[in-house]
Coordinates of C-alpha atoms in Angstrom, one line a residue:
M1 CA 10.7 -16.9 -0.9
S2 CA 13.1 -14.4 -2.3
Y3 CA 13.2 -11.3 -4.3
K4 CA 15.1 -12.3 -7.3
S5 CA 17.4 -10.3 -9.3
N6 CA 17.0 -9.9 -13.0
G7 CA 20.8 -9.9 -13.8
A8 CA 21.8 -6.5 -12.7
G9 CA 22.1 -7.2 -9.1
W10 CA 22.5 -10.4 -6.9
D11 CA 21.7 -14.0 -8.1
L12 CA 19.4 -15.0 -5.1
T13 CA 18.6 -18.4 -6.2
Q14 CA 21.9 -19.5 -4.7
V15 CA 21.2 -17.7 -1.8
Q16 CA 18.0 -18.7 -1.2
K17 CA 19.0 -22.3 -1.5
L18 CA 21.6 -21.7 1.3
V19 CA 18.8 -20.0 3.5
D20 CA 16.4 -23.0 2.8
D21 CA 19.0 -25.7 3.5
L22 CA 20.0 -24.1 6.9
A23 CA 16.1 -23.9 8.0
E24 CA 15.7 -27.5 7.1
S25 CA 18.9 -28.6 9.2
L26 CA 18.0 -26.4 12.1
G27 CA 14.2 -26.9 12.1
R28 CA 13.3 -23.2 12.5
S29 CA 12.9 -20.1 10.2
V30 CA 16.0 -18.3 8.5
A31 CA 15.9 -15.0 6.9
V32 CA 18.3 -12.4 5.4
D33 CA 18.1 -8.8 5.3
N34 CA 20.1 -6.1 3.7
P35 CA 22.0 -3.6 5.8
A36 CA 18.8 -1.3 5.9
L37 CA 17.0 -3.9 7.5
E38 CA 14.7 -4.7 4.6
L39 CA 13.9 -8.4 3.7
V40 CA 16.2 -10.1 1.0
C41 CA 14.8 -13.8 1.2
A42 CA 13.4 -16.0 3.9
S43 CA 12.8 -19.7 4.2
A44 CA 9.5 -21.2 4.6
Q45 CA 8.2 -20.6 8.0
I46 CA 8.9 -23.1 10.8
G47 CA 7.9 -22.4 14.2
A48 CA 7.3 -19.0 15.8
I49 CA 6.7 -15.9 13.7
D50 CA 6.2 -12.1 14.7
D51 CA 4.3 -9.1 13.0
R52 CA 7.5 -7.8 11.5
R53 CA 8.5 -10.9 9.8
I54 CA 4.6 -11.2 8.5
A55 CA 4.7 -7.7 7.2
A56 CA 8.4 -8.2 5.6
I57 CA 7.0 -11.3 3.8
I58 CA 3.6 -10.1 2.7
D59 CA 4.0 -6.4 2.0
R60 CA 7.7 -6.8 0.9
S61 CA 8.4 -3.9 3.4
S62 CA 9.5 -4.2 6.8
P63 CA 7.9 -1.7 9.4
P64 CA 10.4 1.1 10.0
E65 CA 9.3 1.8 13.7
P66 CA 11.7 -0.7 15.3
V67 CA 14.9 0.2 13.3
P68 CA 16.4 2.5 15.6
W69 CA 15.7 0.0 18.8
M70 CA 17.3 -2.8 16.6
L71 CA 20.3 -0.7 15.8
G72 CA 20.8 0.2 19.3
Y73 CA 22.2 -3.1 20.1
G74 CA 25.1 -2.5 17.8
L75 CA 24.2 -4.3 14.8
Q76 CA 25.8 -2.1 12.4
D77 CA 29.3 -2.7 14.1
A78 CA 29.1 -6.4 15.2
V79 CA 31.5 -9.0 14.1
S80 CA 29.5 -11.9 15.6
H81 CA 26.3 -12.8 16.7
V82 CA 24.0 -10.4 18.6
R83 CA 20.9 -11.4 20.7
L84 CA 17.7 -9.1 20.7
P85 CA 15.2 -9.7 23.5
A86 CA 11.5 -9.6 22.6
N87 CA 10.0 -6.3 22.2
P88 CA 6.1 -6.2 23.0
D89 CA 5.9 -2.7 21.8
F90 CA 6.6 -3.6 18.4
D91 CA 5.2 -7.2 18.5
M92 CA 8.8 -8.7 18.0
L93 CA 9.8 -12.0 19.3
A94 CA 13.5 -12.6 20.8
R95 CA 15.8 -13.2 17.7
V96 CA 19.6 -13.6 17.0
C97 CA 21.4 -11.6 14.1
F98 CA 24.4 -12.7 12.6
P99 CA 26.0 -9.8 10.4
V100 CA 27.1 -10.6 7.0
R101 CA 30.6 -9.1 6.4
R102 CA 33.2 -9.1 3.7
N103 CA 36.6 -7.2 4.3
N104 CA 34.8 -5.5 7.3
R105 CA 31.9 -4.0 5.2
L106 CA 28.4 -4.8 6.4
L107 CA 26.4 -6.6 3.5
G108 CA 23.5 -7.8 5.7
Y109 CA 22.2 -9.8 8.5
L110 CA 21.2 -13.3 8.9
W111 CA 18.2 -14.0 11.5
L112 CA 17.1 -16.7 13.6
F113 CA 14.2 -16.5 16.0
D114 CA 15.4 -17.1 19.6
E115 CA 12.3 -19.2 20.4
P116 CA 13.1 -21.9 21.3
P117 CA 16.6 -20.5 22.2
V118 CA 19.3 -21.1 19.7
T119 CA 21.8 -23.6 20.8
D120 CA 25.5 -23.0 20.7
E121 CA 25.6 -25.7 17.6
E122 CA 23.1 -23.8 15.8
I123 CA 24.9 -20.4 16.2
E124 CA 28.0 -22.1 14.9
A125 CA 26.2 -23.2 11.8
A126 CA 24.5 -19.8 11.3
T127 CA 27.7 -18.2 11.6
A128 CA 29.3 -20.3 8.9
L129 CA 26.4 -19.7 6.6
S130 CA 26.9 -15.9 7.1
G131 CA 30.6 -16.3 6.1
T132 CA 29.4 -18.1 2.9
L133 CA 26.7 -15.3 2.1
A134 CA 29.3 -12.6 2.3
G135 CA 30.9 -14.0 -0.8
L136 CA 27.6 -14.1 -2.7
L137 CA 26.0 -10.6 -1.4
G138 CA 29.1 -8.4 -2.0
G139 CA 32.0 -7.4 -4.2
G140 CA 32.9 -8.1 -7.7
P141 CA 31.4 -6.8 -10.9
H142 CA 28.2 -8.7 -10.1
G143 CA 27.6 -7.5 -6.5
A144 CA 26.1 -4.4 -4.9
V145 CA 29.6 -2.4 -5.5
G146 CA 29.6 -3.0 -9.2
R147 CA 25.9 -2.4 -9.5
A148 CA 26.4 1.2 -7.7
G149 CA 29.0 2.1 -10.4
R150 CA 26.8 1.2 -13.2
A151 CA 24.0 2.9 -11.6
R152 CA 26.2 6.0 -11.3
T153 CA 27.2 6.0 -15.1
L154 CA 23.5 5.4 -16.3
T155 CA 22.2 8.2 -14.1
S156 CA 24.7 10.6 -15.6
D157 CA 23.8 9.3 -19.0
I158 CA 20.1 9.9 -18.6
L159 CA 20.6 13.2 -17.0
G160 CA 23.1 14.4 -19.9
G161 CA 20.7 13.2 -22.7
V162 CA 22.5 10.3 -23.8
E163 CA 20.5 8.4 -26.5
G164 CA 19.2 5.1 -25.5
A165 CA 20.1 5.4 -21.7
V166 CA 16.5 5.0 -20.7
A167 CA 16.2 2.0 -22.6
R168 CA 19.4 0.6 -21.6
A169 CA 18.4 1.2 -17.8
V170 CA 15.2 -0.6 -18.3
E171 CA 16.9 -3.5 -20.1
Q172 CA 19.3 -3.8 -17.2
G173 CA 16.6 -3.7 -14.7
Y174 CA 17.4 -0.5 -13.1
L175 CA 14.2 1.2 -14.2
P176 CA 10.9 -0.1 -14.5
E177 CA 9.3 0.0 -18.1
D178 CA 6.9 2.3 -17.7
G179 CA 5.6 5.5 -15.5
A180 CA 6.7 9.1 -15.6
L181 CA 10.3 9.8 -15.6
A182 CA 11.6 11.9 -12.7
V183 CA 14.6 13.0 -11.1
Q184 CA 15.0 13.8 -7.4
V185 CA 17.7 15.7 -5.5
V186 CA 17.7 14.4 -2.0
R187 CA 20.1 16.6 0.7
L188 CA 21.2 14.4 3.5
E189 CA 22.4 15.3 7.1
G190 CA 24.8 13.4 8.9
P191 CA 28.3 12.7 9.8
A192 CA 29.9 11.9 6.2
A193 CA 33.4 12.1 5.2
R194 CA 33.5 12.0 1.3
L195 CA 35.6 9.8 -0.5
D196 CA 36.3 9.2 -4.1
A197 CA 35.1 5.6 -4.7
V198 CA 32.4 3.2 -3.7
G199 CA 33.5 0.7 -1.4
Q200 CA 36.2 2.7 0.7
G201 CA 35.6 3.8 4.4
D202 CA 32.9 2.5 6.5
D203 CA 32.3 6.0 8.0
D204 CA 31.4 7.6 4.5
V205 CA 27.7 8.1 5.0
L206 CA 27.0 8.9 1.3
Q207 CA 29.0 6.0 0.1
R208 CA 27.5 3.4 2.3
L209 CA 24.0 4.6 1.1
L210 CA 25.3 4.0 -2.7
F211 CA 26.6 0.6 -1.6
E212 CA 23.1 0.0 -0.1
L213 CA 20.9 1.4 -2.8
G214 CA 22.8 -0.3 -5.4
R215 CA 21.0 -3.6 -4.3
V216 CA 18.0 -4.6 -6.3
H217 CA 14.8 -3.4 -4.9
P218 CA 12.0 -5.7 -5.1
L219 CA 9.1 -3.5 -6.5
R220 CA 10.0 -0.5 -8.5
P221 CA 13.6 -0.2 -9.0
F222 CA 15.4 3.4 -9.2
L223 CA 18.6 4.9 -10.1
V224 CA 20.9 6.6 -7.8
S225 CA 24.1 8.7 -7.9
D226 CA 26.1 11.2 -6.1
G227 CA 26.9 13.4 -9.3
V228 CA 25.8 16.8 -8.2
G229 CA 28.2 17.0 -5.2
G230 CA 27.6 18.8 -2.2
V231 CA 25.5 22.0 -1.2
D232 CA 25.9 24.1 1.6
G233 CA 28.2 21.2 3.3
K234 CA 25.5 18.8 2.9
D235 CA 25.9 15.5 1.0
V236 CA 23.6 15.0 -2.2
L237 CA 22.0 12.1 -3.7
V238 CA 20.4 12.2 -7.4
V239 CA 17.8 9.7 -7.9
V240 CA 16.1 8.9 -11.0
E241 CA 12.7 7.2 -10.8
R242 CA 9.8 6.0 -12.9
S243 CA 6.5 5.7 -11.1
R244 CA 2.8 5.4 -12.3
S245 CA 1.5 6.9 -9.2
A246 CA 2.0 8.9 -6.3
V247 CA 2.0 5.5 -4.1
E248 CA 4.7 4.1 -6.3
S249 CA 6.5 7.4 -5.9
C250 CA 6.2 7.2 -2.1
R251 CA 7.6 3.8 -2.1
V252 CA 10.6 5.0 -3.7
A253 CA 10.9 7.7 -0.8
T254 CA 10.2 4.9 1.9
D255 CA 13.1 2.8 0.4
L256 CA 15.3 5.6 0.3
G257 CA 14.6 6.8 3.6
Q258 CA 15.0 3.4 5.1
A259 CA 18.3 3.4 3.7
V260 CA 19.4 6.6 4.9
A261 CA 18.0 5.9 8.5
S262 CA 20.4 2.7 8.7
T263 CA 23.4 5.0 8.1
G264 CA 22.5 7.4 11.1
A265 CA 22.0 10.2 8.6
R266 CA 18.6 11.8 7.8
V267 CA 16.9 13.3 4.8
E268 CA 17.2 17.1 5.1
A269 CA 15.0 18.0 2.1
V270 CA 13.9 16.4 -1.6
G271 CA 13.3 18.3 -4.6
S272 CA 12.0 16.8 -7.8
S273 CA 11.1 17.5 -11.5
E274 CA 9.7 15.1 -14.0
I275 CA 11.7 14.6 -17.2
E276 CA 9.7 14.9 -20.2
S277 CA 12.4 14.4 -22.9
S278 CA 16.0 13.8 -23.0
G279 CA 16.9 17.1 -24.1
V280 CA 15.7 18.6 -21.0
A281 CA 16.8 16.0 -18.5
E282 CA 19.9 18.2 -17.3
G283 CA 17.3 21.2 -16.9
S284 CA 15.1 19.0 -14.8
M285 CA 17.8 17.9 -12.4
R286 CA 18.8 21.8 -11.9
R287 CA 15.2 22.6 -11.3
A288 CA 15.0 19.6 -8.7
R289 CA 18.0 20.9 -7.0
F290 CA 16.6 24.4 -6.7
L291 CA 13.6 23.0 -5.0
S292 CA 15.6 20.8 -2.6
E293 CA 17.0 24.2 -1.4
V294 CA 13.6 25.5 -1.0
A295 CA 12.1 22.4 0.7
A296 CA 15.2 22.3 3.0
L297 CA 14.4 25.9 4.4
A298 CA 10.8 25.1 4.7
G299 CA 11.7 22.1 6.8
L300 CA 9.9 19.6 4.6
G301 CA 12.4 16.6 5.6
E302 CA 11.4 13.6 3.5
Q303 CA 8.2 15.2 2.0
P304 CA 9.3 15.8 -1.8
L305 CA 8.7 19.2 -3.1
S306 CA 8.1 18.8 -7.0
W307 CA 8.4 21.2 -9.9
E308 CA 4.7 20.2 -11.1
N309 CA 3.3 21.3 -7.8
A310 CA 5.8 24.0 -6.7
G311 CA 3.4 26.9 -7.5
A312 CA 5.0 30.4 -7.4
W313 CA 8.2 29.0 -6.0
R314 CA 9.1 28.4 -9.5
L315 CA 9.4 32.1 -10.2
L316 CA 12.5 32.1 -7.8
Y317 CA 14.2 29.7 -10.1
G318 CA 17.8 30.9 -10.9
W319 CA 17.7 33.3 -7.9
Q320 CA 19.8 32.6 -4.9
L321 CA 17.6 32.1 -1.8
T322 CA 19.0 34.7 0.2
G323 CA 18.2 38.3 1.7
A324 CA 20.0 40.1 -1.3
T325 CA 17.6 38.5 -3.5
V326 CA 14.6 39.9 -1.3
Q327 CA 16.2 43.2 -1.8
A328 CA 16.5 42.7 -5.6
L329 CA 13.3 41.5 -6.3
S330 CA 11.5 44.7 -4.2
P331 CA 13.1 47.4 -2.6
E332 CA 9.9 48.0 -0.9
A333 CA 9.7 44.6 0.7
H334 CA 13.4 45.1 1.9
R335 CA 12.5 48.5 3.5
L336 CA 9.7 47.0 5.2
T337 CA 11.5 44.0 6.7
M338 CA 14.1 46.2 7.7
A339 CA 11.8 48.8 9.6
G340 CA 12.0 46.8 12.7
N341 CA 8.5 45.7 13.0
A342 CA 7.8 42.1 12.4
D343 CA 4.1 42.5 12.6
Q344 CA 4.1 44.8 9.5
W345 CA 5.7 42.7 6.9
R346 CA 3.8 39.6 8.3
T347 CA 0.5 41.4 7.9
A348 CA 1.4 42.4 4.5
L349 CA 2.4 39.0 3.4
S350 CA -0.8 37.7 4.8
Y351 CA -2.8 40.3 3.2
L352 CA -1.3 39.4 -0.1
D353 CA -1.5 35.7 0.6
H354 CA -5.4 36.2 1.2
G355 CA -6.0 38.2 -2.0
R356 CA -6.4 41.5 -0.2
N357 CA -9.4 40.0 1.5
T358 CA -9.5 42.0 4.8
T359 CA -12.0 39.6 6.4
A360 CA -9.8 36.3 5.9
T361 CA -6.7 38.2 6.5
S362 CA -7.9 39.5 10.0
A363 CA -9.0 36.1 11.0
S364 CA -5.9 34.5 10.1
L365 CA -4.2 36.8 12.2
F366 CA -6.4 36.8 15.2
I367 CA -6.9 40.7 15.0
H368 CA -9.8 43.0 14.5
R369 CA -10.5 44.4 11.0
A370 CA -9.9 48.0 12.4
T371 CA -6.5 46.9 13.5
L372 CA -5.8 45.4 10.1
H373 CA -6.7 48.8 8.4
Y374 CA -4.5 50.5 10.8
R375 CA -1.5 48.3 10.1
L376 CA -2.2 48.5 6.3
Q377 CA -2.0 52.4 6.7
R378 CA 1.5 52.1 8.4
I379 CA 2.5 49.5 5.9
R380 CA 1.8 52.0 3.1
D381 CA 3.5 54.7 5.1
V382 CA 6.6 52.7 4.7
V383 CA 6.3 51.1 1.0
G384 CA 4.3 53.9 -0.7
G385 CA 1.8 52.6 -3.2
V386 CA 3.3 49.0 -4.1
L387 CA 0.2 47.4 -2.6
D388 CA -2.0 49.1 -5.1
D389 CA 0.2 48.4 -8.1
G390 CA -0.3 45.1 -9.5
W391 CA 3.0 44.6 -11.0
S392 CA 4.9 45.9 -8.4
S393 CA 3.0 44.1 -5.8
S394 CA 3.7 40.7 -7.4
A395 CA 7.4 41.4 -6.9
F396 CA 6.7 42.6 -3.4
H397 CA 4.7 39.6 -2.5
I398 CA 7.5 36.9 -3.7
A399 CA 10.0 38.9 -1.7
L400 CA 7.9 38.8 1.4
R401 CA 7.2 34.9 0.9
L402 CA 11.3 34.5 0.2
H403 CA 11.8 36.5 3.4
A404 CA 9.6 34.6 5.7
L405 CA 11.2 31.4 4.8
L406 CA 14.7 32.8 5.7
E407 CA 13.4 34.5 8.7
G408 CA 11.9 31.0 10.0
R409 CA 15.2 29.5 9.4
R410 CA 17.3 32.2 11.1
R411 CA 14.8 32.6 14.1
D412 CA 15.0 29.1 14.9
G413 CA 18.5 28.0 14.0
A414 CA 16.7 25.2 12.0
A415 CA 14.0 24.5 9.4
V416 CA 10.6 25.5 10.0
P417 CA 7.3 24.7 8.2
T418 CA 6.3 27.6 5.6
P419 CA 2.9 29.3 6.3
P420 CA -0.1 27.4 5.0
A421 CA -0.2 26.6 1.3
L422 CA -2.3 29.1 -0.5
P423 CA -3.4 29.5 -4.3
G424 CA -0.5 30.6 -6.3
W425 CA 2.1 29.0 -4.0
A426 CA 3.1 25.3 -3.4
D427 CA 0.7 22.9 -1.9
V428 CA 3.2 20.1 -1.0
S429 CA 0.4 17.7 -0.2
A430 CA -0.7 17.7 -3.8
P431 CA -0.3 14.6 -6.0
R432 CA 2.3 14.4 -8.3
N433 CA 1.4 14.4 -12.0
D434 CA 1.0 10.8 -13.0
T435 CA 1.2 11.5 -16.6
A436 CA 3.3 8.6 -18.2
G437 CA 6.7 9.1 -19.3
S438 CA 7.3 9.0 -23.0
L439 CA 11.3 8.0 -22.9
T440 CA 12.1 4.4 -23.8

């Protein structure tokens, strides 16, 4: 059983044959994973099997929960076989891992179940096969390195509005034939030293990700590049995907998240925007990049914030997400936040979030309505009549919402969730727009 490439990546037919031959000669099951511990191919089942292998074969997706435990045995740095004990917590049998490397670069893992215990002769045979697989899984214009480079070029062409770029990506197997075309800007956190070329430096998290994500994905392929550079010292990936539903879009996020986790990095934030036509593709990337900054401040992690569901956050597009913007948007909001009483600006924000409904506002703040009216009067003493002027209060509201986001980051020294989504603001749990894309 293998996930065959369609010409853009590996020729898995030969890999599958070698795996099947080894399984037959050893009389036990053999499997090959990529560096993200996702199944590439597996032999027919012979002997013992566990839930992780079953899930990988049936669902084409291995459970991510055991990954940190597995990596704890030094798989990423191993140059010879590693024995993993059984783990009842994950319903995993004991297994032996054989790293597949070429020029010291990790290309994948070959696995044998260690029940009955693998013999020295079997270890020798599996080690020999891992060396053969290294020549098939990496390097050259048809390997993962070459694919990552071509993916970068196609991503740049699509976002630059190059005619026929999407059709070319579909033809070469880098994008599905249908679905809504969208761009994601993914901000990463982790120990990364940026280099100039794919395939150089095992310590470069971003390049390791590009190498890994350049491999063929079994369900919905997507493009990935590092074309937008770093933001605030973070590494950034640009993903172009084509999904028919929120479920498929989430599958892309899962593939990406597993690859990120395999490097020791983590996803800090994801912003996305649909690409409706080639003429606005570059603008879609800018919008996605802006929303990744909002999502980073909000502490959303792997949960994407899309332009289609971003609500009033879109009104801040083009502005820097700083305290200076709070002051520029609404001097009254700046004056209130600088007055030294956090209860006042939080009360004003809640009051506007709840459409000036005093009952709902007092309930959300857990205060008596009389206390709310007293606070509102004190707020008016500071800001004047801005609460009673529709146009001015709109800017006041947006400025306070931005201040709340910035204040949460400053207070905890890390991203914190935004207040609950309310009408007019982003409901980040809302499904994405599933309208089919028109670019072909």
